[in-house]
Amino acid sequence: MKNLALIIALVLFSSCYAQKNTLKFPKNGTSPKATLNEVSWIEGRWLGEAFGGITEEIWSPPLGDSMMFSFKLVSDGKVVFYELGGIRQVDDSLIFQLKHFGNDFKGWEKKDETVDAKLVKIEDSKVYFDKFTFEKISDSEINIYVVIEENGETEEVKFNYKKQ
């Protein structure tokens, strides 16, 4: 049950913000110009550990103005939850979007709702979306930083992945 509370917190965003690896999209801000080719290094099957279990993310290469991903958390040999989503090319920039699903594939967000994170900026080895950062460590290792809130506390969680 503790894992479920933490997972639900993933979809909650804080009004207070002080993180070191993630950025908040500025109020009335504009996303910079960017293309999927700039983030294509995210492609691959990635495994890591978080929330007391195994995490897996699978990212497709750019195709059709998007990169699609699936995520799952497995704890004690059972799926806890899934995420489906992607990075989409919208006009001259990028947006990161996702939806959460329980282990029974019932959605957490309403039918037409997604968790949307606008692009803040791209640096040499980092891509900053609103409260999500993708960091390339090497061709076989990445970090993904996510801002979560639990019990009124905001924290930045690091997911370290190795390419399979």
Short mmCIF file of N, CA and C in Angstrom, two decimals:
data_model
loop_
_atom_site.label_atom_id
_atom_site.label_comp_id
_atom_site.label_asym_id
_atom_site.label_seq_id
_atom_site.Cartn_x
_atom_site.Cartn_y
_atom_site.Cartn_z
N MET A 1 0.83 -1.19 0.00
CA MET A 1 0.00 0.00 0.00
C MET A 1 0.87 1.26 0.00
N LYS A 2 2.03 1.17 0.68
CA LYS A 2 2.95 2.31 0.71
C LYS A 2 3.42 2.64 -0.71
N ASN A 3 3.73 1.60 -1.50
CA ASN A 3 4.13 1.82 -2.89
C ASN A 3 3.03 2.51 -3.67
N LEU A 4 1.78 2.11 -3.45
CA LEU A 4 0.67 2.70 -4.19
C LEU A 4 0.54 4.19 -3.86
N ALA A 5 0.70 4.55 -2.60
CA ALA A 5 0.62 5.96 -2.23
C ALA A 5 1.72 6.77 -2.90
N LEU A 6 2.91 6.21 -2.96
CA LEU A 6 4.02 6.89 -3.61
C LEU A 6 3.78 7.02 -5.10
N ILE A 7 3.25 5.99 -5.70
CA ILE A 7 2.99 6.00 -7.14
C ILE A 7 1.91 7.03 -7.47
N ILE A 8 0.86 7.08 -6.69
CA ILE A 8 -0.19 8.06 -6.93
C ILE A 8 0.39 9.47 -6.84
N ALA A 9 1.35 9.64 -5.96
CA ALA A 9 1.98 10.95 -5.81
C ALA A 9 2.71 11.38 -7.08
N LEU A 10 3.10 10.43 -7.92
CA LEU A 10 3.78 10.77 -9.17
C LEU A 10 2.94 11.71 -10.04
N VAL A 11 1.63 11.61 -9.95
CA VAL A 11 0.79 12.45 -10.80
C VAL A 11 0.46 13.79 -10.17
N LEU A 12 0.83 13.97 -8.94
CA LEU A 12 0.55 15.24 -8.26
C LEU A 12 1.74 16.17 -8.40
N PHE A 13 1.47 17.41 -8.67
CA PHE A 13 2.55 18.38 -8.82
C PHE A 13 2.45 19.42 -7.71
N SER A 14 3.59 19.87 -7.29
CA SER A 14 3.67 20.80 -6.17
C SER A 14 3.69 22.24 -6.62
N SER A 15 3.15 23.10 -5.78
CA SER A 15 3.24 24.54 -6.06
C SER A 15 4.57 25.09 -5.56
N CYS A 16 5.19 24.41 -4.63
CA CYS A 16 6.51 24.78 -4.13
C CYS A 16 7.54 23.97 -4.91
N TYR A 17 8.66 24.61 -5.26
CA TYR A 17 9.58 23.92 -6.16
C TYR A 17 11.02 24.29 -5.89
N ALA A 18 11.84 23.33 -5.53
CA ALA A 18 13.28 23.56 -5.32
C ALA A 18 14.02 22.26 -5.59
N GLN A 19 14.33 21.99 -6.82
CA GLN A 19 15.00 20.75 -7.22
C GLN A 19 16.28 21.12 -7.95
N LYS A 20 17.22 20.18 -8.03
CA LYS A 20 18.48 20.52 -8.68
C LYS A 20 18.65 19.94 -10.07
N ASN A 21 17.92 18.90 -10.44
CA ASN A 21 18.08 18.30 -11.76
C ASN A 21 16.88 18.49 -12.67
N THR A 22 15.83 19.08 -12.15
CA THR A 22 14.62 19.33 -12.93
C THR A 22 14.31 20.82 -12.94
N LEU A 23 13.55 21.22 -13.91
CA LEU A 23 13.13 22.62 -14.03
C LEU A 23 11.62 22.69 -14.13
N LYS A 24 11.08 23.80 -13.71
CA LYS A 24 9.65 24.05 -13.85
C LYS A 24 9.45 24.95 -15.06
N PHE A 25 8.44 24.63 -15.87
CA PHE A 25 8.14 25.46 -17.03
C PHE A 25 7.68 26.83 -16.53
N PRO A 26 8.30 27.90 -17.01
CA PRO A 26 7.95 29.23 -16.49
C PRO A 26 6.53 29.66 -16.88
N LYS A 27 5.88 30.32 -15.95
CA LYS A 27 4.54 30.84 -16.22
C LYS A 27 4.62 31.79 -17.42
N ASN A 28 3.72 31.63 -18.36
CA ASN A 28 3.70 32.42 -19.60
C ASN A 28 4.94 32.20 -20.45
N GLY A 29 5.64 31.07 -20.23
CA GLY A 29 6.85 30.77 -20.99
C GLY A 29 6.53 30.20 -22.36
N THR A 30 7.56 30.07 -23.17
CA THR A 30 7.46 29.49 -24.51
C THR A 30 8.51 28.40 -24.64
N SER A 31 8.11 27.25 -25.17
CA SER A 31 9.08 26.17 -25.38
C SER A 31 10.02 26.54 -26.51
N PRO A 32 11.30 26.16 -26.38
CA PRO A 32 12.26 26.45 -27.45
C PRO A 32 12.02 25.54 -28.66
N LYS A 33 12.56 25.94 -29.78
CA LYS A 33 12.50 25.11 -30.97
C LYS A 33 13.33 23.86 -30.72
N ALA A 34 12.81 22.71 -31.18
CA ALA A 34 13.52 21.44 -30.99
C ALA A 34 12.93 20.40 -31.92
N THR A 35 13.70 19.36 -32.17
CA THR A 35 13.24 18.24 -33.01
C THR A 35 13.46 16.92 -32.28
N LEU A 36 12.78 15.91 -32.72
CA LEU A 36 12.94 14.58 -32.13
C LEU A 36 14.35 14.04 -32.30
N ASN A 37 15.03 14.44 -33.36
CA ASN A 37 16.41 13.97 -33.55
C ASN A 37 17.30 14.37 -32.38
N GLU A 38 16.98 15.49 -31.72
CA GLU A 38 17.79 15.95 -30.59
C GLU A 38 17.63 15.07 -29.35
N VAL A 39 16.56 14.27 -29.30
CA VAL A 39 16.31 13.42 -28.14
C VAL A 39 16.29 11.93 -28.52
N SER A 40 16.70 11.62 -29.73
CA SER A 40 16.63 10.23 -30.21
C SER A 40 17.52 9.28 -29.42
N TRP A 41 18.48 9.80 -28.67
CA TRP A 41 19.35 8.96 -27.83
C TRP A 41 18.57 8.25 -26.72
N ILE A 42 17.33 8.66 -26.47
CA ILE A 42 16.50 8.01 -25.44
C ILE A 42 16.01 6.64 -25.91
N GLU A 43 16.02 6.40 -27.21
CA GLU A 43 15.55 5.13 -27.78
C GLU A 43 16.23 3.94 -27.12
N GLY A 44 15.45 2.87 -26.88
CA GLY A 44 16.02 1.63 -26.38
C GLY A 44 15.19 1.02 -25.27
N ARG A 45 15.67 -0.13 -24.81
CA ARG A 45 15.06 -0.81 -23.67
C ARG A 45 15.95 -0.57 -22.47
N TRP A 46 15.37 0.02 -21.41
CA TRP A 46 16.12 0.44 -20.24
C TRP A 46 15.58 -0.25 -18.99
N LEU A 47 16.47 -0.75 -18.14
CA LEU A 47 16.08 -1.36 -16.87
C LEU A 47 16.74 -0.65 -15.71
N GLY A 48 16.01 -0.55 -14.59
CA GLY A 48 16.54 0.07 -13.39
C GLY A 48 15.81 -0.44 -12.16
N GLU A 49 16.06 0.21 -11.03
CA GLU A 49 15.41 -0.15 -9.77
C GLU A 49 14.87 1.12 -9.13
N ALA A 50 13.65 1.05 -8.62
CA ALA A 50 13.04 2.18 -7.91
C ALA A 50 11.83 1.67 -7.13
N PHE A 51 11.47 2.36 -6.09
CA PHE A 51 10.28 2.03 -5.28
C PHE A 51 10.28 0.58 -4.83
N GLY A 52 11.45 0.03 -4.57
CA GLY A 52 11.54 -1.34 -4.09
C GLY A 52 11.31 -2.40 -5.14
N GLY A 53 11.39 -2.02 -6.42
CA GLY A 53 11.16 -2.99 -7.48
C GLY A 53 12.01 -2.72 -8.70
N ILE A 54 11.69 -3.40 -9.77
CA ILE A 54 12.37 -3.26 -11.06
C ILE A 54 11.54 -2.34 -11.94
N THR A 55 12.20 -1.39 -12.58
CA THR A 55 11.52 -0.51 -13.54
C THR A 55 12.05 -0.79 -14.93
N GLU A 56 11.15 -0.75 -15.89
CA GLU A 56 11.50 -0.99 -17.28
C GLU A 56 10.86 0.10 -18.13
N GLU A 57 11.65 0.71 -19.01
CA GLU A 57 11.13 1.66 -19.99
C GLU A 57 11.61 1.21 -21.36
N ILE A 58 10.71 1.24 -22.31
CA ILE A 58 11.04 0.89 -23.69
C ILE A 58 10.64 2.07 -24.56
N TRP A 59 11.62 2.67 -25.24
CA TRP A 59 11.41 3.84 -26.09
C TRP A 59 11.63 3.49 -27.56
N SER A 60 10.68 3.84 -28.39
CA SER A 60 10.82 3.61 -29.83
C SER A 60 11.64 4.72 -30.46
N PRO A 61 12.19 4.47 -31.65
CA PRO A 61 12.89 5.55 -32.37
C PRO A 61 11.86 6.55 -32.90
N PRO A 62 12.31 7.76 -33.26
CA PRO A 62 11.39 8.74 -33.83
C PRO A 62 10.72 8.19 -35.10
N LEU A 63 9.41 8.33 -35.16
CA LEU A 63 8.63 7.92 -36.32
C LEU A 63 7.27 8.58 -36.22
N GLY A 64 6.82 9.19 -37.30
CA GLY A 64 5.49 9.82 -37.29
C GLY A 64 5.37 10.96 -36.31
N ASP A 65 6.40 11.78 -36.20
CA ASP A 65 6.41 12.94 -35.30
C ASP A 65 6.30 12.58 -33.83
N SER A 66 6.77 11.37 -33.45
CA SER A 66 6.73 11.01 -32.04
C SER A 66 7.74 9.91 -31.73
N MET A 67 8.03 9.81 -30.44
CA MET A 67 8.76 8.67 -29.86
C MET A 67 7.82 8.11 -28.79
N MET A 68 7.47 6.86 -28.89
CA MET A 68 6.53 6.23 -27.98
C MET A 68 7.29 5.48 -26.89
N PHE A 69 6.69 5.42 -25.68
CA PHE A 69 7.32 4.64 -24.61
C PHE A 69 6.29 3.85 -23.82
N SER A 70 6.78 2.79 -23.20
CA SER A 70 6.01 2.07 -22.18
C SER A 70 6.90 1.93 -20.95
N PHE A 71 6.28 1.95 -19.79
CA PHE A 71 6.98 1.84 -18.52
C PHE A 71 6.19 0.87 -17.65
N LYS A 72 6.91 0.09 -16.84
CA LYS A 72 6.23 -0.69 -15.82
C LYS A 72 7.12 -0.82 -14.60
N LEU A 73 6.46 -0.87 -13.46
CA LEU A 73 7.11 -1.12 -12.18
C LEU A 73 6.69 -2.51 -11.73
N VAL A 74 7.67 -3.37 -11.45
CA VAL A 74 7.41 -4.73 -10.97
C VAL A 74 8.00 -4.85 -9.57
N SER A 75 7.16 -5.25 -8.62
CA SER A 75 7.60 -5.43 -7.24
C SER A 75 7.11 -6.80 -6.77
N ASP A 76 7.97 -7.55 -6.13
CA ASP A 76 7.64 -8.90 -5.66
C ASP A 76 7.07 -9.76 -6.78
N GLY A 77 7.62 -9.61 -7.98
CA GLY A 77 7.21 -10.42 -9.12
C GLY A 77 5.88 -10.05 -9.74
N LYS A 78 5.29 -8.92 -9.32
CA LYS A 78 3.98 -8.49 -9.83
C LYS A 78 4.07 -7.06 -10.35
N VAL A 79 3.34 -6.79 -11.44
CA VAL A 79 3.28 -5.42 -11.95
C VAL A 79 2.48 -4.57 -10.98
N VAL A 80 3.04 -3.41 -10.62
CA VAL A 80 2.36 -2.47 -9.74
C VAL A 80 1.56 -1.47 -10.58
N PHE A 81 2.20 -0.91 -11.61
CA PHE A 81 1.50 0.00 -12.53
C PHE A 81 2.28 0.14 -13.82
N TYR A 82 1.60 0.71 -14.80
CA TYR A 82 2.17 0.97 -16.12
C TYR A 82 2.04 2.46 -16.45
N GLU A 83 2.86 2.92 -17.38
CA GLU A 83 2.69 4.22 -18.03
C GLU A 83 2.86 4.00 -19.53
N LEU A 84 2.07 4.71 -20.30
CA LEU A 84 2.23 4.75 -21.75
C LEU A 84 2.29 6.20 -22.15
N GLY A 85 3.08 6.51 -23.15
CA GLY A 85 3.16 7.90 -23.58
C GLY A 85 4.24 8.10 -24.62
N GLY A 86 4.71 9.33 -24.68
CA GLY A 86 5.76 9.61 -25.63
C GLY A 86 6.16 11.06 -25.64
N ILE A 87 7.10 11.33 -26.51
CA ILE A 87 7.52 12.70 -26.80
C ILE A 87 7.01 12.98 -28.20
N ARG A 88 6.23 14.05 -28.34
CA ARG A 88 5.65 14.40 -29.63
C ARG A 88 6.24 15.69 -30.16
N GLN A 89 6.42 15.72 -31.48
CA GLN A 89 6.80 16.95 -32.17
C GLN A 89 5.51 17.74 -32.37
N VAL A 90 5.41 18.91 -31.78
CA VAL A 90 4.24 19.77 -31.94
C VAL A 90 4.75 21.12 -32.42
N ASP A 91 4.34 21.47 -33.63
CA ASP A 91 4.84 22.67 -34.28
C ASP A 91 6.37 22.62 -34.32
N ASP A 92 7.04 23.58 -33.73
CA ASP A 92 8.51 23.62 -33.77
C ASP A 92 9.16 23.18 -32.47
N SER A 93 8.41 22.49 -31.59
CA SER A 93 8.97 22.09 -30.31
C SER A 93 8.52 20.68 -29.95
N LEU A 94 8.79 20.28 -28.70
CA LEU A 94 8.47 18.94 -28.22
C LEU A 94 7.61 19.03 -26.97
N ILE A 95 6.80 18.00 -26.76
CA ILE A 95 6.03 17.86 -25.53
C ILE A 95 6.12 16.41 -25.08
N PHE A 96 6.27 16.20 -23.77
CA PHE A 96 6.31 14.87 -23.16
C PHE A 96 4.95 14.62 -22.54
N GLN A 97 4.31 13.51 -22.92
CA GLN A 97 2.97 13.20 -22.42
C GLN A 97 2.91 11.76 -21.96
N LEU A 98 2.09 11.51 -20.93
CA LEU A 98 1.92 10.15 -20.46
C LEU A 98 0.57 9.94 -19.81
N LYS A 99 0.21 8.67 -19.70
CA LYS A 99 -0.98 8.23 -18.98
C LYS A 99 -0.57 7.07 -18.08
N HIS A 100 -1.18 6.99 -16.91
CA HIS A 100 -0.91 5.92 -15.95
C HIS A 100 -2.02 4.87 -16.01
N PHE A 101 -1.64 3.62 -15.75
CA PHE A 101 -2.60 2.51 -15.72
C PHE A 101 -2.24 1.60 -14.55
N GLY A 102 -3.26 1.11 -13.85
CA GLY A 102 -3.03 0.13 -12.81
C GLY A 102 -2.58 -1.19 -13.41
N ASN A 103 -2.26 -2.15 -12.56
CA ASN A 103 -1.81 -3.44 -13.06
C ASN A 103 -2.90 -4.19 -13.82
N ASP A 104 -4.13 -3.70 -13.74
CA ASP A 104 -5.25 -4.28 -14.49
C ASP A 104 -5.56 -3.47 -15.75
N PHE A 105 -4.67 -2.54 -16.10
CA PHE A 105 -4.79 -1.67 -17.27
C PHE A 105 -5.96 -0.69 -17.20
N LYS A 106 -6.49 -0.46 -16.02
CA LYS A 106 -7.51 0.57 -15.86
C LYS A 106 -6.79 1.90 -15.66
N GLY A 107 -7.20 2.91 -16.45
CA GLY A 107 -6.52 4.19 -16.43
C GLY A 107 -6.73 4.98 -15.16
N TRP A 108 -5.71 5.75 -14.79
CA TRP A 108 -5.80 6.62 -13.63
C TRP A 108 -6.36 7.98 -14.02
N GLU A 109 -5.90 8.51 -15.15
CA GLU A 109 -6.41 9.80 -15.61
C GLU A 109 -7.75 9.58 -16.31
N LYS A 110 -8.54 10.63 -16.39
CA LYS A 110 -9.80 10.55 -17.13
C LYS A 110 -9.50 10.24 -18.60
N LYS A 111 -10.50 9.76 -19.30
CA LYS A 111 -10.36 9.29 -20.67
C LYS A 111 -9.56 10.23 -21.57
N ASP A 112 -9.88 11.51 -21.57
CA ASP A 112 -9.23 12.46 -22.47
C ASP A 112 -8.12 13.27 -21.81
N GLU A 113 -7.65 12.85 -20.65
CA GLU A 113 -6.61 13.58 -19.94
C GLU A 113 -5.26 12.87 -20.03
N THR A 114 -4.20 13.65 -20.10
CA THR A 114 -2.84 13.15 -20.05
C THR A 114 -2.03 14.03 -19.11
N VAL A 115 -0.93 13.52 -18.64
CA VAL A 115 0.04 14.33 -17.90
C VAL A 115 0.94 14.92 -18.97
N ASP A 116 0.94 16.24 -19.10
CA ASP A 116 1.69 16.94 -20.14
C ASP A 116 2.83 17.74 -19.52
N ALA A 117 4.00 17.64 -20.13
CA ALA A 117 5.16 18.39 -19.67
C ALA A 117 5.79 19.09 -20.87
N LYS A 118 5.71 20.41 -20.87
CA LYS A 118 6.28 21.20 -21.97
C LYS A 118 7.80 21.21 -21.90
N LEU A 119 8.42 21.33 -23.05
CA LEU A 119 9.88 21.42 -23.12
C LEU A 119 10.34 22.75 -22.54
N VAL A 120 11.32 22.68 -21.63
CA VAL A 120 11.91 23.89 -21.04
C VAL A 120 13.19 24.25 -21.78
N LYS A 121 14.08 23.26 -21.94
CA LYS A 121 15.32 23.49 -22.70
C LYS A 121 16.03 22.18 -22.96
N ILE A 122 16.96 22.23 -23.92
CA ILE A 122 17.81 21.08 -24.23
C ILE A 122 19.26 21.54 -24.11
N GLU A 123 20.06 20.75 -23.39
CA GLU A 123 21.50 20.98 -23.29
C GLU A 123 22.20 19.79 -23.92
N ASP A 124 23.52 19.79 -23.89
CA ASP A 124 24.31 18.73 -24.51
C ASP A 124 23.83 17.33 -24.15
N SER A 125 23.69 17.03 -22.88
CA SER A 125 23.33 15.68 -22.46
C SER A 125 22.05 15.64 -21.63
N LYS A 126 21.29 16.73 -21.62
CA LYS A 126 20.06 16.77 -20.83
C LYS A 126 18.92 17.38 -21.63
N VAL A 127 17.73 16.82 -21.40
CA VAL A 127 16.50 17.36 -21.97
C VAL A 127 15.58 17.66 -20.80
N TYR A 128 15.21 18.93 -20.66
CA TYR A 128 14.38 19.37 -19.54
C TYR A 128 12.95 19.62 -20.01
N PHE A 129 12.04 18.81 -19.49
CA PHE A 129 10.62 19.09 -19.63
C PHE A 129 10.14 19.58 -18.27
N ASP A 130 8.94 20.12 -18.19
CA ASP A 130 8.40 20.62 -16.93
C ASP A 130 8.38 19.49 -15.90
N LYS A 131 9.29 19.55 -14.93
CA LYS A 131 9.40 18.62 -13.81
C LYS A 131 9.85 17.21 -14.19
N PHE A 132 10.37 17.04 -15.40
CA PHE A 132 10.95 15.78 -15.87
C PHE A 132 12.25 16.10 -16.60
N THR A 133 13.31 15.39 -16.29
CA THR A 133 14.58 15.58 -17.00
C THR A 133 15.13 14.24 -17.44
N PHE A 134 15.58 14.18 -18.69
CA PHE A 134 16.26 13.01 -19.23
C PHE A 134 17.73 13.38 -19.36
N GLU A 135 18.62 12.55 -18.79
CA GLU A 135 20.05 12.83 -18.81
C GLU A 135 20.80 11.64 -19.41
N LYS A 136 21.59 11.91 -20.44
CA LYS A 136 22.41 10.87 -21.04
C LYS A 136 23.74 10.80 -20.30
N ILE A 137 24.02 9.67 -19.68
CA ILE A 137 25.29 9.45 -19.00
C ILE A 137 26.28 8.86 -20.00
N SER A 138 25.82 7.88 -20.78
CA SER A 138 26.61 7.25 -21.84
C SER A 138 25.63 6.60 -22.81
N ASP A 139 26.14 5.93 -23.83
CA ASP A 139 25.26 5.25 -24.77
C ASP A 139 24.49 4.11 -24.11
N SER A 140 24.94 3.67 -22.93
CA SER A 140 24.30 2.55 -22.26
C SER A 140 23.71 2.89 -20.89
N GLU A 141 23.67 4.18 -20.54
CA GLU A 141 23.13 4.58 -19.24
C GLU A 141 22.47 5.95 -19.33
N ILE A 142 21.27 6.04 -18.74
CA ILE A 142 20.57 7.32 -18.64
C ILE A 142 19.99 7.47 -17.24
N ASN A 143 19.73 8.72 -16.88
CA ASN A 143 18.96 9.04 -15.67
C ASN A 143 17.71 9.77 -16.10
N ILE A 144 16.62 9.49 -15.42
CA ILE A 144 15.40 10.26 -15.60
C ILE A 144 15.03 10.78 -14.22
N TYR A 145 14.87 12.09 -14.12
CA TYR A 145 14.50 12.74 -12.86
C TYR A 145 13.05 13.18 -12.95
N VAL A 146 12.29 12.89 -11.89
CA VAL A 146 10.86 13.20 -11.86
C VAL A 146 10.55 13.89 -10.53
N VAL A 147 9.80 14.97 -10.58
CA VAL A 147 9.36 15.63 -9.37
C VAL A 147 8.07 14.97 -8.89
N ILE A 148 8.06 14.52 -7.64
CA ILE A 148 6.86 13.92 -7.06
C ILE A 148 6.53 14.62 -5.76
N GLU A 149 5.28 14.45 -5.33
CA GLU A 149 4.84 15.01 -4.06
C GLU A 149 4.20 13.91 -3.25
N GLU A 150 4.57 13.85 -1.97
CA GLU A 150 3.98 12.88 -1.05
C GLU A 150 3.83 13.55 0.30
N ASN A 151 2.64 13.47 0.86
CA ASN A 151 2.36 14.05 2.18
C ASN A 151 2.77 15.52 2.26
N GLY A 152 2.50 16.27 1.20
CA GLY A 152 2.82 17.69 1.18
C GLY A 152 4.29 18.01 0.94
N GLU A 153 5.12 17.00 0.84
CA GLU A 153 6.55 17.18 0.60
C GLU A 153 6.84 16.96 -0.89
N THR A 154 7.68 17.82 -1.43
CA THR A 154 8.09 17.68 -2.83
C THR A 154 9.51 17.15 -2.87
N GLU A 155 9.72 16.14 -3.73
CA GLU A 155 11.07 15.64 -3.90
C GLU A 155 11.31 15.26 -5.35
N GLU A 156 12.56 15.26 -5.69
CA GLU A 156 12.99 14.86 -7.02
C GLU A 156 13.50 13.43 -6.91
N VAL A 157 12.93 12.53 -7.72
CA VAL A 157 13.31 11.12 -7.70
C VAL A 157 14.14 10.83 -8.93
N LYS A 158 15.25 10.15 -8.72
CA LYS A 158 16.15 9.77 -9.81
C LYS A 158 15.93 8.32 -10.18
N PHE A 159 15.70 8.08 -11.47
CA PHE A 159 15.61 6.73 -12.02
C PHE A 159 16.88 6.52 -12.85
N ASN A 160 17.72 5.59 -12.43
CA ASN A 160 18.92 5.28 -13.18
C ASN A 160 18.66 4.02 -14.00
N TYR A 161 18.91 4.10 -15.30
CA TYR A 161 18.63 2.99 -16.21
C TYR A 161 19.89 2.56 -16.96
N LYS A 162 19.99 1.24 -17.17
CA LYS A 162 21.03 0.67 -18.01
C LYS A 162 20.34 0.10 -19.25
N LYS A 163 20.96 0.31 -20.41
CA LYS A 163 20.40 -0.18 -21.66
C LYS A 163 20.57 -1.68 -21.76
N GLN A 164 19.56 -2.35 -22.22
CA GLN A 164 19.58 -3.82 -22.35
C GLN A 164 19.79 -4.22 -23.79
#
